[in-house]
Every structure is written in C-alpha cells, then in structure tokens.
PDB file of C-alpha atoms in Angstrom:
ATOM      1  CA  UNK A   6      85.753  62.330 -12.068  1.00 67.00           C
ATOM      2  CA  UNK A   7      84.097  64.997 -14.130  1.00 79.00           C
ATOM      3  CA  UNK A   8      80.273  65.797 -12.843  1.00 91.00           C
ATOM      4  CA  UNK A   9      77.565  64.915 -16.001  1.00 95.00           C
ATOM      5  CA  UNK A  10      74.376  66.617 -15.796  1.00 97.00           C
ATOM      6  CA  UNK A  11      72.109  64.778 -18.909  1.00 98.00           C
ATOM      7  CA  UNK A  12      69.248  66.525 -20.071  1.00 98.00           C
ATOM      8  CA  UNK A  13      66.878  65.022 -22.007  1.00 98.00           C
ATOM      9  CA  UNK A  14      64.121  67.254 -23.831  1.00 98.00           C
ATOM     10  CA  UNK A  15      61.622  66.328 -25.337  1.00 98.00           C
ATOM     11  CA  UNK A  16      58.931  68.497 -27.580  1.00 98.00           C
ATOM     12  CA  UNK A  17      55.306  68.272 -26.662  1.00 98.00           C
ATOM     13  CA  UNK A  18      52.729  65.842 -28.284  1.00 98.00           C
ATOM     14  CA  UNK A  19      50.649  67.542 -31.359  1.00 97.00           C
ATOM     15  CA  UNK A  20      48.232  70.163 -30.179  1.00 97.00           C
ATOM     16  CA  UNK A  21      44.267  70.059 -31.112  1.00 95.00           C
ATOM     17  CA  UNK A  22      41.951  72.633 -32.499  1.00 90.00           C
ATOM     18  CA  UNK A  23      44.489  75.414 -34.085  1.00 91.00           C
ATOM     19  CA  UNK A  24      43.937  75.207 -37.842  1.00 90.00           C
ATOM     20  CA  UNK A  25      46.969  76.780 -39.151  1.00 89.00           C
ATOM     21  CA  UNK A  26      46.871  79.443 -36.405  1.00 96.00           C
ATOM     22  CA  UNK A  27      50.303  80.799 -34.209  1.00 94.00           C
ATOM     23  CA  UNK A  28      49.835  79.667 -30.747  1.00 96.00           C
ATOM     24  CA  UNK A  29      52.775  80.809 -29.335  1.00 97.00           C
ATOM     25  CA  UNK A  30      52.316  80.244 -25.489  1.00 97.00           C
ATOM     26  CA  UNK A  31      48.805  80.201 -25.680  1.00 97.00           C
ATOM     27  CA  UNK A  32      46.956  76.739 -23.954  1.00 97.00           C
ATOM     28  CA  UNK A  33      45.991  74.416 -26.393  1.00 97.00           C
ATOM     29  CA  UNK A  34      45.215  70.772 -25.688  1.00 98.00           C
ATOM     30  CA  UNK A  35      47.953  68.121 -26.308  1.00 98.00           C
ATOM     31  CA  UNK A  36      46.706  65.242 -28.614  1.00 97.00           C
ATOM     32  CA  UNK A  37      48.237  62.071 -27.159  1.00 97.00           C
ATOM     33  CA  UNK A  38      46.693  59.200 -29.051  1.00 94.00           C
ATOM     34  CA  UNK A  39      49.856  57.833 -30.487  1.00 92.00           C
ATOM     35  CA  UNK A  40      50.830  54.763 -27.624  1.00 93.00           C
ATOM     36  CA  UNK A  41      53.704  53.320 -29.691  1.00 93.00           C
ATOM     37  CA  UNK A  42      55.294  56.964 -29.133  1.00 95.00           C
ATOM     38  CA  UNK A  43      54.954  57.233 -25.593  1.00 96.00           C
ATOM     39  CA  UNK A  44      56.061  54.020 -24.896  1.00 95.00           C
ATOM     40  CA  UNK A  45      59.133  54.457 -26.572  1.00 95.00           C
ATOM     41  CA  UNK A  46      60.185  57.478 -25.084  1.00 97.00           C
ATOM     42  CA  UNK A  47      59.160  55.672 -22.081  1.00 97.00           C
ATOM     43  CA  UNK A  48      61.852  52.842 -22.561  1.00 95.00           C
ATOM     44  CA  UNK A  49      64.244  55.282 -23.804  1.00 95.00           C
ATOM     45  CA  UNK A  50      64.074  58.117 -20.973  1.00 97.00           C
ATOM     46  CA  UNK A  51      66.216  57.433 -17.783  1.00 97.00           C
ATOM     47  CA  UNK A  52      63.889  55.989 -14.366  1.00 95.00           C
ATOM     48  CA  UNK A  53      65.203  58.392 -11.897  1.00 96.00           C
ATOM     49  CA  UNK A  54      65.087  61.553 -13.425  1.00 98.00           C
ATOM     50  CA  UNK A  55      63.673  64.900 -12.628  1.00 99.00           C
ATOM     51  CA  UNK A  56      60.558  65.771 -14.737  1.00 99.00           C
ATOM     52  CA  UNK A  57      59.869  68.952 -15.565  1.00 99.00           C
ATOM     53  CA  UNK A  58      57.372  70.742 -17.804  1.00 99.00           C
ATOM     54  CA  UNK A  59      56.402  74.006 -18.733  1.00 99.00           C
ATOM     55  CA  UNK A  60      53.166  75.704 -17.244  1.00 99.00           C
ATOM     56  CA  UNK A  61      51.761  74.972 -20.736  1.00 99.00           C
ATOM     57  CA  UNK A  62      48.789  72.112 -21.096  1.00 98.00           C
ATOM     58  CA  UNK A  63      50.151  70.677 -23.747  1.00 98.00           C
ATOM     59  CA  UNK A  64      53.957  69.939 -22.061  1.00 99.00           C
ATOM     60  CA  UNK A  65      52.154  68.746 -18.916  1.00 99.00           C
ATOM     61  CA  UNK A  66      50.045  66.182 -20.872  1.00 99.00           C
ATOM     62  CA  UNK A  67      52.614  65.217 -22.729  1.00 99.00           C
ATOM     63  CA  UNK A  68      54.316  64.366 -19.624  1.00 99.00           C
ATOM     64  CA  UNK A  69      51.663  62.318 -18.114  1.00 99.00           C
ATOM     65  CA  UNK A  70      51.360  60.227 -21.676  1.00 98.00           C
ATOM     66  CA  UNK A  71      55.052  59.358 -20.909  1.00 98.00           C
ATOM     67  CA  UNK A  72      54.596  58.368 -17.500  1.00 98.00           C
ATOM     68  CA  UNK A  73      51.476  56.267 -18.521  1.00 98.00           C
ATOM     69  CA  UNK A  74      53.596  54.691 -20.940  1.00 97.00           C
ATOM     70  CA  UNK A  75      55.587  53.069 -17.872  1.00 98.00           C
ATOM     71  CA  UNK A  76      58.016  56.004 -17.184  1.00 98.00           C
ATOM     72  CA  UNK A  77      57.659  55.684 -13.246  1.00 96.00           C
ATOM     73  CA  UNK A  78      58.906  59.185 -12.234  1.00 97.00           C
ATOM     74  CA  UNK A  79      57.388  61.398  -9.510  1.00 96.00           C
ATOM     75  CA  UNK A  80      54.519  64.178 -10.889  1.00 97.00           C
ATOM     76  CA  UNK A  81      56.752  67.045 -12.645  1.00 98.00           C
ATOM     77  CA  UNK A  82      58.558  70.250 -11.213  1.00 99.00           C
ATOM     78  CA  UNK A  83      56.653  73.145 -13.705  1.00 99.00           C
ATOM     79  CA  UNK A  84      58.675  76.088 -14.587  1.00 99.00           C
ATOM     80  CA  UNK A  85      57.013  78.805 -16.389  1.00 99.00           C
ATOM     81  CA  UNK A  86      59.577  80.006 -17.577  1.00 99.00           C
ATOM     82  CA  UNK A  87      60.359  77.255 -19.665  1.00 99.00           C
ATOM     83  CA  UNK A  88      57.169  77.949 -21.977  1.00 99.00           C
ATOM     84  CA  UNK A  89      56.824  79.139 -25.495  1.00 99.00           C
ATOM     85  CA  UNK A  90      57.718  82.766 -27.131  1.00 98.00           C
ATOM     86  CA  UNK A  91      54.950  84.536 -26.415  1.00 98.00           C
ATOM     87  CA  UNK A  92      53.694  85.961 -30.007  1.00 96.00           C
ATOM     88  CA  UNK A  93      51.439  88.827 -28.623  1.00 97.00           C
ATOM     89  CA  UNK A  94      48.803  89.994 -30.877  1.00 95.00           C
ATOM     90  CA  UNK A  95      49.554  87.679 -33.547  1.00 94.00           C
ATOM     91  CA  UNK A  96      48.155  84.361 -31.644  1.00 96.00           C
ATOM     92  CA  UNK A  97      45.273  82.603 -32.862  1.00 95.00           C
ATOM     93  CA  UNK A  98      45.841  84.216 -36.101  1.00 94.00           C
ATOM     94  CA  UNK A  99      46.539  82.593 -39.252  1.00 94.00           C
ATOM     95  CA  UNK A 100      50.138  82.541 -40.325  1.00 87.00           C
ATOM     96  CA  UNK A 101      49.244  83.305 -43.891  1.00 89.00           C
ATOM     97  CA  UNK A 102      47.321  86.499 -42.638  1.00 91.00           C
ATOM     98  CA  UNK A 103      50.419  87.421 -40.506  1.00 89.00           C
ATOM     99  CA  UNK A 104      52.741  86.858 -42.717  1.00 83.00           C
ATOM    100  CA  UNK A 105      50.933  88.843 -45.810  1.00 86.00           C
ATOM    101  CA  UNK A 106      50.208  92.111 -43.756  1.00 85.00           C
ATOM    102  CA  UNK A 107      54.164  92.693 -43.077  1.00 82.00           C
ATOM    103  CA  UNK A 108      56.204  94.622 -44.590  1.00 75.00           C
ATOM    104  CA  UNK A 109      59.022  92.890 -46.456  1.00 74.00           C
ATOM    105  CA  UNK A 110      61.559  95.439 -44.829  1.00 64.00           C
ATOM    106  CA  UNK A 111      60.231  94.377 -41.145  1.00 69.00           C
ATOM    107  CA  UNK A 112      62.555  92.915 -38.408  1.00 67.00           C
ATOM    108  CA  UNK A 113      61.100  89.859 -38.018  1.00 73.00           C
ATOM    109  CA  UNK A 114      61.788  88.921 -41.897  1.00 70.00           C
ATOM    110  CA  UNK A 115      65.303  90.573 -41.619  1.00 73.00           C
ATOM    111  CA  UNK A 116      66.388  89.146 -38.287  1.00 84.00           C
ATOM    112  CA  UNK A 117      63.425  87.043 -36.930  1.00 88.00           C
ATOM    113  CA  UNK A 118      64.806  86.705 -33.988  1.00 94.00           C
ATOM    114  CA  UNK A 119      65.031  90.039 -32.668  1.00 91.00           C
ATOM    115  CA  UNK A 120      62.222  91.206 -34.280  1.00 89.00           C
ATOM    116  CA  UNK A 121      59.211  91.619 -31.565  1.00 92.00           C
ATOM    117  CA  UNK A 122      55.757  90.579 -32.427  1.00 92.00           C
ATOM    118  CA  UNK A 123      53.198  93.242 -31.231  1.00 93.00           C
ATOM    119  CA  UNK A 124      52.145  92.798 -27.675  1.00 96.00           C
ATOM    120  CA  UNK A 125      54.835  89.726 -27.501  1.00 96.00           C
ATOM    121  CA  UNK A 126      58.481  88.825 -26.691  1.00 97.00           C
ATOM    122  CA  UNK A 127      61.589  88.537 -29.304  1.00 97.00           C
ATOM    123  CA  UNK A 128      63.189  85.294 -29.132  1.00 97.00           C
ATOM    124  CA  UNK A 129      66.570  86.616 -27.414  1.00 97.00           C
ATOM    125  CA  UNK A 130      64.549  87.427 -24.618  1.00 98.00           C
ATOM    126  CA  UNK A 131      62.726  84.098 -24.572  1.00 98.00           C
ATOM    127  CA  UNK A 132      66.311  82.682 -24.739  1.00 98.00           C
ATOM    128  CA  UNK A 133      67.348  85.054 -21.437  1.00 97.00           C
ATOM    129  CA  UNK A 134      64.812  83.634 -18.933  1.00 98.00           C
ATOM    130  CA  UNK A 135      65.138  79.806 -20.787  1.00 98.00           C
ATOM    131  CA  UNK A 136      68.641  79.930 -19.499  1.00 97.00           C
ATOM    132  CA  UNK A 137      68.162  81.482 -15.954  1.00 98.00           C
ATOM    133  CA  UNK A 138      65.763  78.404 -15.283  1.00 98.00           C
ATOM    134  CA  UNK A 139      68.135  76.063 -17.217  1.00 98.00           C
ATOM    135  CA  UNK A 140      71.052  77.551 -15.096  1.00 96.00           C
ATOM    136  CA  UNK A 141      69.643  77.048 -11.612  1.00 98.00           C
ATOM    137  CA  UNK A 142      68.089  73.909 -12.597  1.00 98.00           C
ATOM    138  CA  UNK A 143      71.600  72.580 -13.398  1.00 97.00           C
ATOM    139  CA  UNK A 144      73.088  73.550 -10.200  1.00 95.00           C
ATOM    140  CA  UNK A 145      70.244  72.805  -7.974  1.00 97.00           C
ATOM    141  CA  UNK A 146      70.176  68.891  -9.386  1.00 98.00           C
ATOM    142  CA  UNK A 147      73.968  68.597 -10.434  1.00 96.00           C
ATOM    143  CA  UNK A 148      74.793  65.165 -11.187  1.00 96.00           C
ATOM    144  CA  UNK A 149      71.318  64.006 -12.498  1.00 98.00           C
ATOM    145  CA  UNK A 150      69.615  62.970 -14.739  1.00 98.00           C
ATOM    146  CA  UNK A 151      66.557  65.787 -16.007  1.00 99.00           C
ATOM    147  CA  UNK A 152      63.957  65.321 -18.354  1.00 99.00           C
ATOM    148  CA  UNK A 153      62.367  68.440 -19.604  1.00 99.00           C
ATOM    149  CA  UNK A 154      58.729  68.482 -21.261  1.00 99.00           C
ATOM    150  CA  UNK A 155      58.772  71.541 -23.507  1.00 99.00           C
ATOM    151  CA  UNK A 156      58.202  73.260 -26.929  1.00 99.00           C
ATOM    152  CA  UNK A 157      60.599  73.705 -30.042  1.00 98.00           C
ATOM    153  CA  UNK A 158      61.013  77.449 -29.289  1.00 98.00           C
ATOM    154  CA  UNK A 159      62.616  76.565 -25.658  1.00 99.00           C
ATOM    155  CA  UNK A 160      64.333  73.821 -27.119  1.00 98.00           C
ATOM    156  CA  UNK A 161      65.978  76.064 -29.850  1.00 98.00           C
ATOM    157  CA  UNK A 162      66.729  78.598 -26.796  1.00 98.00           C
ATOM    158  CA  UNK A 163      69.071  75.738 -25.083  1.00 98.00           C
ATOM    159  CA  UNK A 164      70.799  75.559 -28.060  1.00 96.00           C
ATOM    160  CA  UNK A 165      71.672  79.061 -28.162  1.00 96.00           C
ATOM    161  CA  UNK A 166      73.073  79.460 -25.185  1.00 89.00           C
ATOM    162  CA  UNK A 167      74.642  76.281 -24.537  1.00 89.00           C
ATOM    163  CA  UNK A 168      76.020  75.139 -27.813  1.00 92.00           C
ATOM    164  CA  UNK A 169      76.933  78.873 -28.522  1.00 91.00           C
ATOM    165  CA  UNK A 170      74.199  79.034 -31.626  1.00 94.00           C
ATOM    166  CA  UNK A 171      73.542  82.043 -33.206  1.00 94.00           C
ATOM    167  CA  UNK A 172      69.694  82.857 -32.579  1.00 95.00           C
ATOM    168  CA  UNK A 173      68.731  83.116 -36.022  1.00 94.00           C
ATOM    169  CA  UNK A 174      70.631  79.346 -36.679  1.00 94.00           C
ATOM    170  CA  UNK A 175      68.846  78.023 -34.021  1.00 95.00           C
ATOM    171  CA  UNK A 176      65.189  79.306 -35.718  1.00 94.00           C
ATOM    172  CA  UNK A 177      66.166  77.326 -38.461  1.00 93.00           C
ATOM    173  CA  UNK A 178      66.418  74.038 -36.587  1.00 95.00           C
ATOM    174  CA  UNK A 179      63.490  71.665 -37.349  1.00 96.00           C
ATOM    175  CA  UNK A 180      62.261  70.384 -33.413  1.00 97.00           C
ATOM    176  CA  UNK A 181      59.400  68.130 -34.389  1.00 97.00           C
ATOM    177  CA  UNK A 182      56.720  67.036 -31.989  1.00 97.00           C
ATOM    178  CA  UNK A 183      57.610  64.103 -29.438  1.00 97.00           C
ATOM    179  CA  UNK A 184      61.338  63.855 -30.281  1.00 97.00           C
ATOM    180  CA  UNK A 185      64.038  63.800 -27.925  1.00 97.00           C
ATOM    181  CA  UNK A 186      67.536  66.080 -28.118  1.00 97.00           C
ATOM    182  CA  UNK A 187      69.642  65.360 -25.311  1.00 96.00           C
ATOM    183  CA  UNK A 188      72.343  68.039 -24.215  1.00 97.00           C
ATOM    184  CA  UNK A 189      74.675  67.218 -21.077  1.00 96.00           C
ATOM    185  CA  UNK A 190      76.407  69.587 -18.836  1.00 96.00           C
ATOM    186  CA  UNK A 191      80.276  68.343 -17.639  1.00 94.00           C
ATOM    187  CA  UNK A 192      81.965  69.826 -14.914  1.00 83.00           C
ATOM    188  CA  UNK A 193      83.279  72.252 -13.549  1.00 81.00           C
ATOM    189  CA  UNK A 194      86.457  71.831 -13.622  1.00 78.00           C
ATOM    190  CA  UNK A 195      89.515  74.116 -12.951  1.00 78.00           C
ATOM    191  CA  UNK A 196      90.062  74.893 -16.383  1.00 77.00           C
ATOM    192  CA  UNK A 197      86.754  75.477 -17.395  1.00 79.00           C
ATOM    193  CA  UNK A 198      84.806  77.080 -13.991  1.00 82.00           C
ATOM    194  CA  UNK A 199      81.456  76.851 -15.957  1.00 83.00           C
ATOM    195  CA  UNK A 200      81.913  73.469 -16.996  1.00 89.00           C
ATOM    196  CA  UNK A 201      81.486  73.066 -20.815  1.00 92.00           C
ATOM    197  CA  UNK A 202      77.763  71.198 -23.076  1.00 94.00           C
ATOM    198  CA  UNK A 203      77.828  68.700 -25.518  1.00 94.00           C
ATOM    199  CA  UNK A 204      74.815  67.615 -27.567  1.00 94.00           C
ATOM    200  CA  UNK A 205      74.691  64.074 -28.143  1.00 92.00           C
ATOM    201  CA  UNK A 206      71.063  63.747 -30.055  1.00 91.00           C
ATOM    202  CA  UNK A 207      69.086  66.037 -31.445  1.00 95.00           C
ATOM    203  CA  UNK A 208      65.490  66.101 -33.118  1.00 96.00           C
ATOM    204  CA  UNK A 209      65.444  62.189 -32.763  1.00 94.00           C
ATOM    205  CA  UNK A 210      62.452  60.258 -33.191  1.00 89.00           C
ATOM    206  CA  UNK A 211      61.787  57.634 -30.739  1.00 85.00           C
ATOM    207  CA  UNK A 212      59.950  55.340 -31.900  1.00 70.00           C
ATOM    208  CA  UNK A 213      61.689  54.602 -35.013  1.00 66.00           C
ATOM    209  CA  UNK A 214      64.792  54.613 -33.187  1.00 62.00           C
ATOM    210  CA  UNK A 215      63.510  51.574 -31.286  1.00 58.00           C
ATOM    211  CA  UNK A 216      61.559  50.233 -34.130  1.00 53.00           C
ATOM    212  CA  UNK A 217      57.719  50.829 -32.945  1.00 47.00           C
ATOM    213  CA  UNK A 218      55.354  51.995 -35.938  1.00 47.00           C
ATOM    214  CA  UNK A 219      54.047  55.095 -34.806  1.00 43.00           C
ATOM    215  CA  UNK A 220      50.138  55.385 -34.642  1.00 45.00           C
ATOM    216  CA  UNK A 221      49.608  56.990 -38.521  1.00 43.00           C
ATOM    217  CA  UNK A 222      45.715  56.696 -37.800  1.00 42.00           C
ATOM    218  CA  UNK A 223      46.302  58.982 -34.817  1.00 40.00           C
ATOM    219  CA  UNK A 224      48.735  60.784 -36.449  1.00 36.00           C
ATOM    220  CA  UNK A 225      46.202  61.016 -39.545  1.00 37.00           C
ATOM    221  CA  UNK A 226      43.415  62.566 -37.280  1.00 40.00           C
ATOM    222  CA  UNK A 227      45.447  65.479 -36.721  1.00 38.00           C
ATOM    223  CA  UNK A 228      45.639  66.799 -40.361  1.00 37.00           C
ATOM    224  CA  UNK A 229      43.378  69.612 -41.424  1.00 36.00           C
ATOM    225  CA  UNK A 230      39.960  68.988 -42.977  1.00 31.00           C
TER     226      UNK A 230
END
C-alpha cells in the first residue's frame, strides 16, 4: 500500500494592534476570542498528529487556542523556518504609504514575487527554506498525520512547490485567518521516487463547515476604529 503523509495547515488566528500596517514576520499578538472557531478546528483536526508552529507568537497561540478547544496533542515542534516573508524595512509601515512611494516600474509591482523588499526576503526564497523544513518534516514523520500552525505566506509557499504553482499564482491565493488547506504526500513508489501531492481542501472555513456561528462580536472587535 501506498504511504499517505496528510498535512493539515492551518493560518493563524487574527493578530492585535497593527492598524493597516505590513507585519511580515514581525511578533504580533494572536487574538483568539472566537471559541466556536477553535472548537471546530478542534473536532475537525486528526488526535494523533504532530503539531507544529512557526517561531511566530501569533502561530504558537493559535495553536494553544486549538488545543484548548479539546485538540489533545502534545505541546508543538517550532520551526522557524516555517515563519512569514520577512518584509525588511517596510514592516510596521502602512501599506498605503508603501505602496504610494514605489515606482510603478518596480519589481515587486511587475513580478511581486521576486521583487525584494529593502532589508527583507523575496518570496522564492521564503518558498526555498519553507520546503527544506517541509521536506525533512515529511520524511522524518512519514506516514502521519501533521498539523502545521502557520501564516498565508508559508501556506502559499507549499503550494508552490508541491502543487507545482507558479509563485506569482500562488500570491494571488486568498489564505484567510483560521482556515484549514490540507495537502497529502503519497508514496514513493517506483514510478514516482519522490512520491507525488494532492490538495484535497484549501482556504476552508471550519466552522461553517461544521455549522458553528463564528464569534462576529469577537470578530467585530478586531475592525479598525
């Protein structure tokens, strides 16, 4: 029988106190009020996994929201590498300042992802060292079940590499906070010695998949004043 290796990723909760600014893989705070959420990724996510999170606050605390929920899984593996593009000098700016001060002819407008914030990282190269960590992950814990705590740009870099996306297709994918996407790894076999990925949900929303109303007061507090 083929060897399955399920990941199951999941974006971070909402983050608190950035106004409109790029955070990149700065540390903000996670906000986690929302308990119909975590409990339904909590039903939904499989009992004997391997949790892992990113070195970032806001994937860790995401992860302990889940677990509080009910998901009884052992404290998480972190993995730096598995954080967010790093956005250099533009973090903690406002977008709208960012975006009005470059030129229209820039790389990051023309091919955003190869075009390399000051002081930060393009996404191909966030996608290089997402996929070393994905890679020995996989083969370290064939078999298993893994549940990954992360952020939309590392979620976007799985897709790159192991659905064959082209970076800038990827960018374009919407990966909103708290949903799932769930990518598993098959083999190998002898006709294909790096086994072969299959995506079998992406960007989906838990709770309304199990039919829990979402906290909108919570989800209301967020919004900018």
């Amino acid at each position: 029988m083929t060897q399955r290796t399920r990941w199951w990723w999941v974006r971070h909760a909402p983050v608190t106190g950035v106004d409109g600014r790029i955070y990149g893989n700065s540390d903000p705070d996670a906000n986690t009020a929302d308990p119909p959420t975590y409990t339904a990724l909590a039903r939904l996510l499989p009992k004997d996994a391997l949790l892992v999170t990113s070195h970032l606050r806001r994937a860790i605390q995401t992860a302990a929201a889940i677990r509080d929920a009910g998901l009884d899984l052992p404290a998480p593996l972190i993995e730096p590498d598995l954080g967010e593009q790093c956005f250099g000098d533009w973090q903690g700016r406002k977008r709208e300042e960012v975006w009005a001060e470059l030129n229209p002819r820039h790389l990051f407008w023309l091919q955003p992802a190869r075009g390399r914030p000051p002081g930060g990282e393009t996404f191909v190269e966030m996608v290089q060292r997402v996929v070393l960590t994905i890679d020995r992950l996989n083969a370290e814990h064939a078999g298993r079940d893994i549940v990954v705590v992360a952020h939309g740009g590392t979620i976007r870099a799985a897709l790159v590499h192991k659905l064959r996306l082209d970076p800038e297709v990827a960018l374009a994918c919407q990966v909103d906070n708290c949903s799932l996407t769930r990518l598993d790894h098959f083999g190998p076999t002898e006709s294909h010695p790096e086994g072969a990925w299959a995506m079998f949900h992406f960007n989906q929303r838990p709770a309304e998949k199990l039919g829990v109303e979402p906290d909108r007061t919570a989800m209301l507090a967020l919004l900018p004043r």
